[in-house]
Structures are given as structure tokens and as C-alpha cells.
mmCIF file of C-alpha atoms in Angstrom:
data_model
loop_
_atom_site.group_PDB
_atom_site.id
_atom_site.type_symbol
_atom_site.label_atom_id
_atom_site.label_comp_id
_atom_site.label_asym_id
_atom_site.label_seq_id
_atom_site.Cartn_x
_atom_site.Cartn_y
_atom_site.Cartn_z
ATOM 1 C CA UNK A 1 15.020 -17.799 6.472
ATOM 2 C CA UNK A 2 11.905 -19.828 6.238
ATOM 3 C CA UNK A 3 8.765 -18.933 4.021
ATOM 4 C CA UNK A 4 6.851 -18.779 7.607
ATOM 5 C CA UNK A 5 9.513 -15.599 8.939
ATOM 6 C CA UNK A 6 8.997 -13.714 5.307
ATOM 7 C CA UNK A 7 5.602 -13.460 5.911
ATOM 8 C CA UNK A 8 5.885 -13.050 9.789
ATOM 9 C CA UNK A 9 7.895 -9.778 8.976
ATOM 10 C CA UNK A 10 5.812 -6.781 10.791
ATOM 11 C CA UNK A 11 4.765 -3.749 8.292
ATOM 12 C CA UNK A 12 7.136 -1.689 10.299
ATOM 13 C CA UNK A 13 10.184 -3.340 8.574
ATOM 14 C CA UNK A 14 8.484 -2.434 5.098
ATOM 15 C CA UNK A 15 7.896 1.146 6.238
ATOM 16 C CA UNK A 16 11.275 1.316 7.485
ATOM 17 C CA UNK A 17 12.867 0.154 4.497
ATOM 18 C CA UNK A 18 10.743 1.659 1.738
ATOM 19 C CA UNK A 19 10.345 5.045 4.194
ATOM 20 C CA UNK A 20 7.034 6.611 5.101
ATOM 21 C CA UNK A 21 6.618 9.061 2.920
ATOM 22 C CA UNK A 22 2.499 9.914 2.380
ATOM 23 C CA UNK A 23 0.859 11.825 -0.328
ATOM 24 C CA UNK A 24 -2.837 12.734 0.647
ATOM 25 C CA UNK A 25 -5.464 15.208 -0.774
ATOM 26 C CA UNK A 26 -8.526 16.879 0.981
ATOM 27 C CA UNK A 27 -11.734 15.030 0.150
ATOM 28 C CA UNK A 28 -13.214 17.863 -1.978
ATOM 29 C CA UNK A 29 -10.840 18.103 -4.167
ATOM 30 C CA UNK A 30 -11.285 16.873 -8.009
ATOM 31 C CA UNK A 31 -10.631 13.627 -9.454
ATOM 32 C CA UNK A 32 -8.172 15.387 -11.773
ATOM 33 C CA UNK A 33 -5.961 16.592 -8.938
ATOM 34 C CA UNK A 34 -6.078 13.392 -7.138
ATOM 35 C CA UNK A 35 -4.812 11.766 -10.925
ATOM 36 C CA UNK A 36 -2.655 14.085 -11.290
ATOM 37 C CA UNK A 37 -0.856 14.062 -7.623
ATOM 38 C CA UNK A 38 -0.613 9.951 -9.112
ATOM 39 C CA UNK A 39 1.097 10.683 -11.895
ATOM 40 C CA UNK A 40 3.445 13.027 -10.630
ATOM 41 C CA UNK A 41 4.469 10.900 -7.540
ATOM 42 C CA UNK A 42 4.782 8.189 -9.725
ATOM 43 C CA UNK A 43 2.226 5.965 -7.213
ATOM 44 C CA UNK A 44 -0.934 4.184 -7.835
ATOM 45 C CA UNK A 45 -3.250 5.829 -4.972
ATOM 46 C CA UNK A 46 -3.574 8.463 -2.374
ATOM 47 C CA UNK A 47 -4.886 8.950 1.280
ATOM 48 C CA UNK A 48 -8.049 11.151 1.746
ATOM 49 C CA UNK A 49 -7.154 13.031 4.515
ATOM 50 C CA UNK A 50 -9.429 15.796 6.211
ATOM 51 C CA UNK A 51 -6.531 17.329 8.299
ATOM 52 C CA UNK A 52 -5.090 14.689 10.321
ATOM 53 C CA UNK A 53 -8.261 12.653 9.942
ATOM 54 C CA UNK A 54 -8.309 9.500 7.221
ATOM 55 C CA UNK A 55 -11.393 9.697 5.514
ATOM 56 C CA UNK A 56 -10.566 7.201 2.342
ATOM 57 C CA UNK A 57 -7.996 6.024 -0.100
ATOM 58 C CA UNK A 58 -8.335 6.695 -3.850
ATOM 59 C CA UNK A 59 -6.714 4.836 -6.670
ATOM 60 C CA UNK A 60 -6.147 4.370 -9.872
ATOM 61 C CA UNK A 61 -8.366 1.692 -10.247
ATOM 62 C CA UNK A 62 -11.081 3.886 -8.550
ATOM 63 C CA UNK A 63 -10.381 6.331 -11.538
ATOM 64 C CA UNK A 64 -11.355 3.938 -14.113
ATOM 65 C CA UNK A 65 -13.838 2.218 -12.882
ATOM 66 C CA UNK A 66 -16.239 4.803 -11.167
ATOM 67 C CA UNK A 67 -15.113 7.603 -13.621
ATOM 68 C CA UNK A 68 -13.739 6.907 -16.792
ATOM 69 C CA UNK A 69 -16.409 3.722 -17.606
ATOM 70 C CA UNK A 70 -19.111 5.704 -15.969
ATOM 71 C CA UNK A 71 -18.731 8.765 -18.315
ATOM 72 C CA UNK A 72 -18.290 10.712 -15.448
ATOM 73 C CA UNK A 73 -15.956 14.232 -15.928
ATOM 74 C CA UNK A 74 -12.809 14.218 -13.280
ATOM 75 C CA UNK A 75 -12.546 17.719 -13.715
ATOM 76 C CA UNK A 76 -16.218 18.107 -12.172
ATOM 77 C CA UNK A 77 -16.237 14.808 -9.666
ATOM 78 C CA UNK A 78 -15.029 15.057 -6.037
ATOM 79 C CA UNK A 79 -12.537 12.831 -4.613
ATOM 80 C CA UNK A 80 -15.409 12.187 -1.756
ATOM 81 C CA UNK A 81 -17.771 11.173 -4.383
ATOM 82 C CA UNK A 82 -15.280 7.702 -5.288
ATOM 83 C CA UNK A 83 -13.266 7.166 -2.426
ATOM 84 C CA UNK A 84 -12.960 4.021 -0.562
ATOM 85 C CA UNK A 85 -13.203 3.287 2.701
ATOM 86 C CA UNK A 86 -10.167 2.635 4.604
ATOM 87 C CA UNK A 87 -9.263 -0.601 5.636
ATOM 88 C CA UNK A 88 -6.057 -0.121 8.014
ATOM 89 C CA UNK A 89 -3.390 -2.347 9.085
ATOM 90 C CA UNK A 90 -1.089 -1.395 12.200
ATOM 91 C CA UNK A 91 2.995 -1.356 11.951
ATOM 92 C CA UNK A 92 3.012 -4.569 13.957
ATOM 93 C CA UNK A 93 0.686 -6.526 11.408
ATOM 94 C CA UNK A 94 2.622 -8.723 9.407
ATOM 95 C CA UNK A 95 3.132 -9.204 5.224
ATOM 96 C CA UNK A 96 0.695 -12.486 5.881
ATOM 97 C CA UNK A 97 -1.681 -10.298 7.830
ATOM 98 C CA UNK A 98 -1.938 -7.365 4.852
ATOM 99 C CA UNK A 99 -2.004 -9.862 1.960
ATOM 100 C CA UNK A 100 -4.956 -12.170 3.427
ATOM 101 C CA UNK A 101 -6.556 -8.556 3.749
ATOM 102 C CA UNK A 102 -5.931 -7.057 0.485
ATOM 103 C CA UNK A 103 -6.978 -10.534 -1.370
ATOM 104 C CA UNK A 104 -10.176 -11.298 0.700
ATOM 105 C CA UNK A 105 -11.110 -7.688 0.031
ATOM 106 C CA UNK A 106 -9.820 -7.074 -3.738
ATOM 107 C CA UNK A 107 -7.428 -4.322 -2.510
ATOM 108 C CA UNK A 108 -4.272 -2.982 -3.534
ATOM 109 C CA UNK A 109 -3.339 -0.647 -0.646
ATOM 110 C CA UNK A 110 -3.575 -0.423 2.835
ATOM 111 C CA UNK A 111 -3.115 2.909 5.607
ATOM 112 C CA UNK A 112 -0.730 2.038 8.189
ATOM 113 C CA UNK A 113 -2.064 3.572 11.466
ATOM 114 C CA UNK A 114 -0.093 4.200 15.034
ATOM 115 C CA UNK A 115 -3.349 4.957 17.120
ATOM 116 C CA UNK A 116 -5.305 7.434 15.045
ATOM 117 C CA UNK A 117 -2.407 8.488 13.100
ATOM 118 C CA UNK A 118 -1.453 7.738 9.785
ATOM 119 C CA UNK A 119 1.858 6.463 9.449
ATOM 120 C CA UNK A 120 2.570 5.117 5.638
ATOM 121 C CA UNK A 121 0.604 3.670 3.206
ATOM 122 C CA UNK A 122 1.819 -0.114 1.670
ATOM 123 C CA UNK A 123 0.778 -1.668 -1.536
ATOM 124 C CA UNK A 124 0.869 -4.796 -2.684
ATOM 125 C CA UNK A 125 3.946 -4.608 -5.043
ATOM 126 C CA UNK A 126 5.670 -3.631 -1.597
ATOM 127 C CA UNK A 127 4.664 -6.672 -0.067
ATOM 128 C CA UNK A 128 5.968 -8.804 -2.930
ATOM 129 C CA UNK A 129 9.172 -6.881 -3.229
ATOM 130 C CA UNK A 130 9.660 -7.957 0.550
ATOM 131 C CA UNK A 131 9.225 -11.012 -0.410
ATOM 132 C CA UNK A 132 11.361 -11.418 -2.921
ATOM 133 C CA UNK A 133 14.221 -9.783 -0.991
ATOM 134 C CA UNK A 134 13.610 -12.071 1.753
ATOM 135 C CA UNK A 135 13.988 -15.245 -0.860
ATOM 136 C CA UNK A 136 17.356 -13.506 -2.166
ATOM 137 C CA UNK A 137 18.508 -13.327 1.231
ATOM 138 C CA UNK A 138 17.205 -17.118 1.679
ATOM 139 C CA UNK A 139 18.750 -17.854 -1.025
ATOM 140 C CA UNK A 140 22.130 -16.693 -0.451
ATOM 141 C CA UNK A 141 22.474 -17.863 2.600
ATOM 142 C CA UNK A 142 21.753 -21.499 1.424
ATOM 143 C CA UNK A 143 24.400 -21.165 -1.086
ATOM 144 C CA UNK A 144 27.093 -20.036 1.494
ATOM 145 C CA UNK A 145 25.717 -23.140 3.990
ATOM 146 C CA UNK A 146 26.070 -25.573 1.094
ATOM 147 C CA UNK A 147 29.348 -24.136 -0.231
ATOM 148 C CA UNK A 148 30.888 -24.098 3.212
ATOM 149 C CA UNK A 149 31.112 -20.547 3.529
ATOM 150 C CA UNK A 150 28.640 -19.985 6.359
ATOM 151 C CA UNK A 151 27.957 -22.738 9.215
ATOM 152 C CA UNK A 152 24.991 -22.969 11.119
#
């Protein structure tokens, strides 16, 4: 597998492998329990989701930037208050699409939409661990060519 087909992979293949699983919180609700839904999921941001609707994306990095070095109290700050706008890919974007778009827009995670629905949420770590799978697979596959073990 060539560099080029890593990259070309669609964000449906990431979903698919990694699953789809979403953790969102309602845009009123506080800093804290946006943290806090973080920490227990064991992720590094959440959706901001007014029913069905997307309204933003929080992070971690959102945390410390526009509350922690701004003095501000999570306890007493609404999610709505540091949220960032959504920038969305589509399942059928590729990993080259989403990592142009995180790095010309100094972003770590991007809603997957099907229409107006969200679908999953990718970061950037889940872009790179496609990646490296891919090379592995690369890899191996080289290894069986050049040992004989796997003809073209």
C-alpha cells in the first residue's frame, strides 16, 4: 500500500474501525461538566449538541486557554460561552482531506456529518493511528514480497 492510498482512506473506514460512539453536552451546561464528561470518557473534547442540532465542539485545549489562563470559574462559565465552531468533514472525506483541515485551522477534532446528522467525531491521534496501521500493513506485506511469501 502506497503513502498516496493511506491518506486516500475515506473517514468512514476510521469510524468503522474505531466505532462511532459520541459524547455531547447541551450548550448551557458548565465548563465543569463538559471537563468532567472528558475525564471520565477518557477523550480530549465533546460535541455541543442542542438536540440533534451541532452547535460547537469543546476541548481540552478550549479549557485552558479561555478558562483556566483567563481566571475564569468553570463551575460558573457556560459551555456556549467557549465553544468552537464546528468545522465538519463528511464519511467520504479522506485522512488527507481532515489533516490539511485540522493543520490549516490549528484543530484537533473534527464532527463527521451524514447530511445534518452527526455521525462520529475523529481526532487527530485517530488519523495518525490509521496511519501507522496502514504502514504496518505496508510493511508486512513488503517483507512477505521480498521473502517470497506473497507474489504480486
Amino acid at each position: 500500500m502506497e503513502e498516496s492510498i493511506m491518506i486516500a482512506a475515506s473517514i468512514n473506514e476510521i469510524l468503522a474501525q474505531k466505532g462511532a460512539q459520541l459524547w455531547a453536552i447541551p450548550p448551557h451546561a458548565t465548563v465543569l461538566e463538559a471537563i468532567q464528561l472528558m475525564a471520565d470518557r477518557n477523550i480530549g473534547a465533546v460535541l455541543v449538541m442542542d438536540g440533534e442540532s451541532l452547535i460547537g465542539v469543546v476541548s481540552e485545549r478550549d479549557y485552558t486557554r479561555k478558562i483556566v489562563l483567563k481566571g475564569k470559574s468553570s463551575r460558573d462559565t457556560q459551555v456556549n460561552e467557549i465553544l468552537v465552531s464546528p468545522l465538519v468533514v463528511r464519511r467520504t472525506d479522506t485522512v488527507e482531506d481532515c489533516m490539511k483541515l485540522m493543520t490549516s485551522h490549528r484543530v484537533r477534532h473534527l464532527p463527521v456529518v451524514d447530511g445534518d446528522r452527526v455521525i462520529g467525531l475523529v481526532s487527530i491521534g485517530d488519523l495518525v493511528n490509521w496511519i501507522i496501521g496502514a504502514q504496518d500493513v505496508t510493511i508486512s506485506q513488503l517483507e512477505g514480497y521480498i521473502s517470497g511469501h506473497i507474489s504480486v
